[in-house]
Each structure stands twice: as C-alpha cells, then as structure tokens.
PDB file of C-alpha atoms in Angstrom:
ATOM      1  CA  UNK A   1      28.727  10.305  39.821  1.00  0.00           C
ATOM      2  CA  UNK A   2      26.393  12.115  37.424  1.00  0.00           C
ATOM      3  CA  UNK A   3      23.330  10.677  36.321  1.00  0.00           C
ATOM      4  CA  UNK A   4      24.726  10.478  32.357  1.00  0.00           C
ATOM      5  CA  UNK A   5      27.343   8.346  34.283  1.00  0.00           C
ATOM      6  CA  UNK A   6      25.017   6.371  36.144  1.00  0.00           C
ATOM      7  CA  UNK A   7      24.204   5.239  32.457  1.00  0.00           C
ATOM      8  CA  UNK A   8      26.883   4.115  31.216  1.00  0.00           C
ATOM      9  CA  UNK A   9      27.641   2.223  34.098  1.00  0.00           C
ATOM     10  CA  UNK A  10      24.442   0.628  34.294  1.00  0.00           C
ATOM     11  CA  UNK A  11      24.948  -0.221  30.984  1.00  0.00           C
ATOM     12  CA  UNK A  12      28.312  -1.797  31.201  1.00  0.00           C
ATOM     13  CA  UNK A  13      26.829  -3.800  33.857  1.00  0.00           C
ATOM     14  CA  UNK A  14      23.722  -5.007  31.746  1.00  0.00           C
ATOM     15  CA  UNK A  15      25.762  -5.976  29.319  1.00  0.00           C
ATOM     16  CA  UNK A  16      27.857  -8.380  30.899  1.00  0.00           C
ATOM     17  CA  UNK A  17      25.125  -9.793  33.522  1.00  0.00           C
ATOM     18  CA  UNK A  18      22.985 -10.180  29.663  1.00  0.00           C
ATOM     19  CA  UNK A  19      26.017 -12.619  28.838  1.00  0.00           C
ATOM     20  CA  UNK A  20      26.216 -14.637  31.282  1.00  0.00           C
ATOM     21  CA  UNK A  21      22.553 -15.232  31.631  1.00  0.00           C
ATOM     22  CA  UNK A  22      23.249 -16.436  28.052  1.00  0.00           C
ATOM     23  CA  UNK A  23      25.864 -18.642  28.917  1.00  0.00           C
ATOM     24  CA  UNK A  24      24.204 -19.761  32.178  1.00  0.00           C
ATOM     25  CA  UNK A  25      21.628 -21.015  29.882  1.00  0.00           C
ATOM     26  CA  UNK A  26      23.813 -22.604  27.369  1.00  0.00           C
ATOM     27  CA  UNK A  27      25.385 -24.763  30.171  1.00  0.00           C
ATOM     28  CA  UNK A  28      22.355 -25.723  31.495  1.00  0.00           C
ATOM     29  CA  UNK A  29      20.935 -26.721  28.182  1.00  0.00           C
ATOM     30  CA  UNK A  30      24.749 -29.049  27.398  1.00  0.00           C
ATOM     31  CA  UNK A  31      24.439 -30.339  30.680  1.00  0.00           C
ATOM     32  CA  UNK A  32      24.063 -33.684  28.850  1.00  0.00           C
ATOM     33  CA  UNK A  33      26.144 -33.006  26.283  1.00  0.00           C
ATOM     34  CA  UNK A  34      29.588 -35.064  26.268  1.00  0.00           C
ATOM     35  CA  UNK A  35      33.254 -33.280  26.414  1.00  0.00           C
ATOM     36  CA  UNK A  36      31.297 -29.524  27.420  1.00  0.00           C
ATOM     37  CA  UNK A  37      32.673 -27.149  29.543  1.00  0.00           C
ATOM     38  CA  UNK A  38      30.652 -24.617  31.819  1.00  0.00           C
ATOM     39  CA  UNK A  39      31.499 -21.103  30.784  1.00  0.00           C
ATOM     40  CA  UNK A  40      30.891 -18.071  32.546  1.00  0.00           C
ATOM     41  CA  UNK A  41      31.868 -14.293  32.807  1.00  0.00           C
ATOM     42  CA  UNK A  42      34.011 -13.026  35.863  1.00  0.00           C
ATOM     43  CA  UNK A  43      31.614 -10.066  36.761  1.00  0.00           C
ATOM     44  CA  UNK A  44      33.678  -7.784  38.725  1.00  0.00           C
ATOM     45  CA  UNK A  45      36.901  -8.111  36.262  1.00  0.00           C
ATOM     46  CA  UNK A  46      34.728  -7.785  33.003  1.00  0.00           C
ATOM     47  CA  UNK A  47      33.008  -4.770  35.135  1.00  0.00           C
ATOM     48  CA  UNK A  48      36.172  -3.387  36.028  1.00  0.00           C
ATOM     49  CA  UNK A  49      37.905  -3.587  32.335  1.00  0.00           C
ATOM     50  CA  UNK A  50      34.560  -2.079  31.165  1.00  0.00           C
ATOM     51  CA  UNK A  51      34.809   1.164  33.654  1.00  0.00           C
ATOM     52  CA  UNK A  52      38.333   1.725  33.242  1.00  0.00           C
ATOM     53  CA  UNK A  53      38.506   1.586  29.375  1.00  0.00           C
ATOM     54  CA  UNK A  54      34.909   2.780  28.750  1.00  0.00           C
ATOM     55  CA  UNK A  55      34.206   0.236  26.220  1.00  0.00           C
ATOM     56  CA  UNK A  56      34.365  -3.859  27.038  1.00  0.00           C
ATOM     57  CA  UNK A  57      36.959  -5.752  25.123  1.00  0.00           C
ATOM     58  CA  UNK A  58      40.111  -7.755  25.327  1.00  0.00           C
ATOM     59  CA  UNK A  59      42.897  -6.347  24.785  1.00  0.00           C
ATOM     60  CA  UNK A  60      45.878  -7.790  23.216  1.00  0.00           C
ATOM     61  CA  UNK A  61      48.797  -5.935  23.149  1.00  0.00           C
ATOM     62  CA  UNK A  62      50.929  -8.674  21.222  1.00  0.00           C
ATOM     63  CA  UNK A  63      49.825 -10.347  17.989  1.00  0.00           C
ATOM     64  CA  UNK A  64      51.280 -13.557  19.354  1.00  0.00           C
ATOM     65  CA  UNK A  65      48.877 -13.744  22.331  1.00  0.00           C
ATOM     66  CA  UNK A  66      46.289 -16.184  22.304  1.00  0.00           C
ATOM     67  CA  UNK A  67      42.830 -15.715  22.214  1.00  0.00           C
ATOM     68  CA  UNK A  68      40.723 -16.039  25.152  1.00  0.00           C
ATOM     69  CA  UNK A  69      37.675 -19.232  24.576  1.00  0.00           C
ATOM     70  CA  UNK A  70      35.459 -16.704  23.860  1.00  0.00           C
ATOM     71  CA  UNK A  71      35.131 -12.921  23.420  1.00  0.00           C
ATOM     72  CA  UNK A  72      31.660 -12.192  22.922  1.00  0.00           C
ATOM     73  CA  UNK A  73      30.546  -8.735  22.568  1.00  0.00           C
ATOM     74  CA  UNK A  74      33.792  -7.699  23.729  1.00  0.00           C
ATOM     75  CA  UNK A  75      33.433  -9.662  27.321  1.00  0.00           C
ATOM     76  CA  UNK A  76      35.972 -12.256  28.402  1.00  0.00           C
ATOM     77  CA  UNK A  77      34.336 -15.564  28.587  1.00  0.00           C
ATOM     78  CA  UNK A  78      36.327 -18.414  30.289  1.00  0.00           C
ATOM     79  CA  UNK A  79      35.936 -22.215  31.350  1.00  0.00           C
ATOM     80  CA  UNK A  80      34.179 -22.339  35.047  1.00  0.00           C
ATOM     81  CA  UNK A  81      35.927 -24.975  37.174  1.00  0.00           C
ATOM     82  CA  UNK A  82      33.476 -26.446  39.020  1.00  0.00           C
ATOM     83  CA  UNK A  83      35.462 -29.156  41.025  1.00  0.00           C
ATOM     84  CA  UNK A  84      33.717 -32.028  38.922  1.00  0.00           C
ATOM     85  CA  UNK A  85      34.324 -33.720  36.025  1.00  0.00           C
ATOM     86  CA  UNK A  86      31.855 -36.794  35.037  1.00  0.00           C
ATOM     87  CA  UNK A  87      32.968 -39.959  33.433  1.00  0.00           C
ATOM     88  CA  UNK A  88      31.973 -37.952  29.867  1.00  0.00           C
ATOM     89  CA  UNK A  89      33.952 -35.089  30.275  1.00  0.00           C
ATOM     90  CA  UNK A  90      30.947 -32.980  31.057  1.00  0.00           C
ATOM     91  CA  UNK A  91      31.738 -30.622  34.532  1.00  0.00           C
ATOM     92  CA  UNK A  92      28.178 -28.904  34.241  1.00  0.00           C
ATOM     93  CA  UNK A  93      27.026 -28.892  37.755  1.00  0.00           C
ATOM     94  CA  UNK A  94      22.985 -29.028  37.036  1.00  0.00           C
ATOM     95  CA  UNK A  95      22.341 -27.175  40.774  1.00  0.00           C
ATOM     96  CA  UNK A  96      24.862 -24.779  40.684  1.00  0.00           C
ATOM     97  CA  UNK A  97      24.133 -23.333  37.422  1.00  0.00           C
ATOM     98  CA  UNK A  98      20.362 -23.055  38.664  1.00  0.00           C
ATOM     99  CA  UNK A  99      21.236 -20.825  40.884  1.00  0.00           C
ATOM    100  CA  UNK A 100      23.449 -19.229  39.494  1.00  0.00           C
ATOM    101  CA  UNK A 101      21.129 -18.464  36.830  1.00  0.00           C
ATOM    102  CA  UNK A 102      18.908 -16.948  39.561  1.00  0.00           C
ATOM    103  CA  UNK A 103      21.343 -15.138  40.779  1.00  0.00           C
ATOM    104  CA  UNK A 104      22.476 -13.394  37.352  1.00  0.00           C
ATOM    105  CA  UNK A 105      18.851 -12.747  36.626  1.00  0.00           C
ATOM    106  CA  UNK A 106      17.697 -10.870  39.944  1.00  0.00           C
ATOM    107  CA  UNK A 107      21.188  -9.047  39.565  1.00  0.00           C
ATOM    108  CA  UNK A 108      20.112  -7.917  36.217  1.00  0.00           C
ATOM    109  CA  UNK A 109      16.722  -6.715  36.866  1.00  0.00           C
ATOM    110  CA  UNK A 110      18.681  -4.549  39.818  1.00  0.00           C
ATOM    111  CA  UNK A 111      20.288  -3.121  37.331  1.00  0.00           C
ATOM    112  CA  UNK A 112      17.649  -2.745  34.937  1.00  0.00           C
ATOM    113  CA  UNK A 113      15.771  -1.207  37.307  1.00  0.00           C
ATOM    114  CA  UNK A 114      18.887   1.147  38.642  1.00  0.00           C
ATOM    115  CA  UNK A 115      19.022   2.151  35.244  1.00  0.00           C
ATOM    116  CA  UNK A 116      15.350   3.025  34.170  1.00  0.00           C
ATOM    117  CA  UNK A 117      15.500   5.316  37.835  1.00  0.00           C
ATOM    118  CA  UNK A 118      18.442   7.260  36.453  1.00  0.00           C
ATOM    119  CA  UNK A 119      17.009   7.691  32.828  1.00  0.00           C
ATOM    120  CA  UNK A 120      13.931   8.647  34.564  1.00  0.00           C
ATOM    121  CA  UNK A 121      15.749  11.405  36.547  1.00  0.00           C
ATOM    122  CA  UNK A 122      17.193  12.961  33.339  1.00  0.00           C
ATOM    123  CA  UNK A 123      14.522  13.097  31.550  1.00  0.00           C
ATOM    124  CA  UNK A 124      12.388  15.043  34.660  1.00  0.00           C
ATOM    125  CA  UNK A 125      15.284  17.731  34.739  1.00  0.00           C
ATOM    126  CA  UNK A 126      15.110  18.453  31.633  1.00  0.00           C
ATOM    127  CA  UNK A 127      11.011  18.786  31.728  1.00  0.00           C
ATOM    128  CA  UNK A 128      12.376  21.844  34.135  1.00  0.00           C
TER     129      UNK A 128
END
C-alpha cells in the first residue's frame, strides 16, 4: 500500500472510530434517560464497506428498503444489544460503555497518529 493510500485508509478509519466516540458519549449521557437504546458502529463492517466502495454509505439498492436507525455521515449506526434491559426500557450498560469509550478513543489516537506518520512521509519525499 502506498502512502496516498495509507491516507485514505486512515481516514476511513477516523471517521468511523470519530462516530462512535460520538455515540459512545451520547449513551453514556441517556444512560438515565427512559425508553433509550445504546447505539454503536460495527467497526470492521463500516471499515470494510468504506475500503471496498471508497466512500462510506448505505447502500440501498431498492426504494422499498428500510432505512437503517441511523446513517450518519454515511456510517451504519445500529441498536447495541447489551443483554439488559432495566425496568424503564433503558439497556445502557454505564461500565461497558466506559470502556468502550476508552477503547474507541486510544483506537483513534492510533490512527491519528498512523495517519500524521504517513502525511509526514509524503511531505519529506517531496522536500527531495
């Protein structure tokens, strides 16, 4: 893979780890909030559909199809089944989505830093 490539890929996978950092946050913040369900990004098939079209969206090939919960800057978002569900409807599990959120975020700056390495190869070859 090229370092132009290394780019783009990077960037595909900013994008999505971006959302659902976003969305991580968002179900911690309705964790109290009745009737809400966790939602969440499925990295590697978001990641996957990004690669292999070169652009992230969700495709619908018939106008009948329903629309997924959520397609947010072109990336799928879904309902997370977490195995709970209180009294209130709420299945936001307050731990999990901790550290998840950790997770997401030291996956991100991986990325971000994966990234800056290859930009900062491209622009020393072209010093030369």
């Amino acid at each position: 893979m090229d370092q132009v490539s290394n780019l783009d890929f990077y960037h595909h996978a900013l994008a999505i780890r971006e959302m659902q950092l976003q969305l991580t946050a968002s179900n911690i913040a309705n964790q109290d909030t009745p009737n809400y369900k966790a939602k969440g990004v499925a990295f590697k098939e978001a990641f996957k559909q990004a690669i292999d079209s070169q652009s992230i969206h969700l495709l619908k090939e018939n106008p009948r199809h329903l629309d997924g919960i959520g397609n947010q800057r072109g990336i799928q978002v879904s309902y997370i089944q977490t195995g709970m569900i209180r009294p209130d409807g709420n299945n936001v599990n307050e731990h999990l989505e901790k550290a998840n959120f950790a997770e997401q975020q030291a996956m991100y700056e991986a990325a971000l830093m994966f990234s800056n390495a290859s930009k900062d190869s491209i622009k020393s070859a072209l010093k030369y």
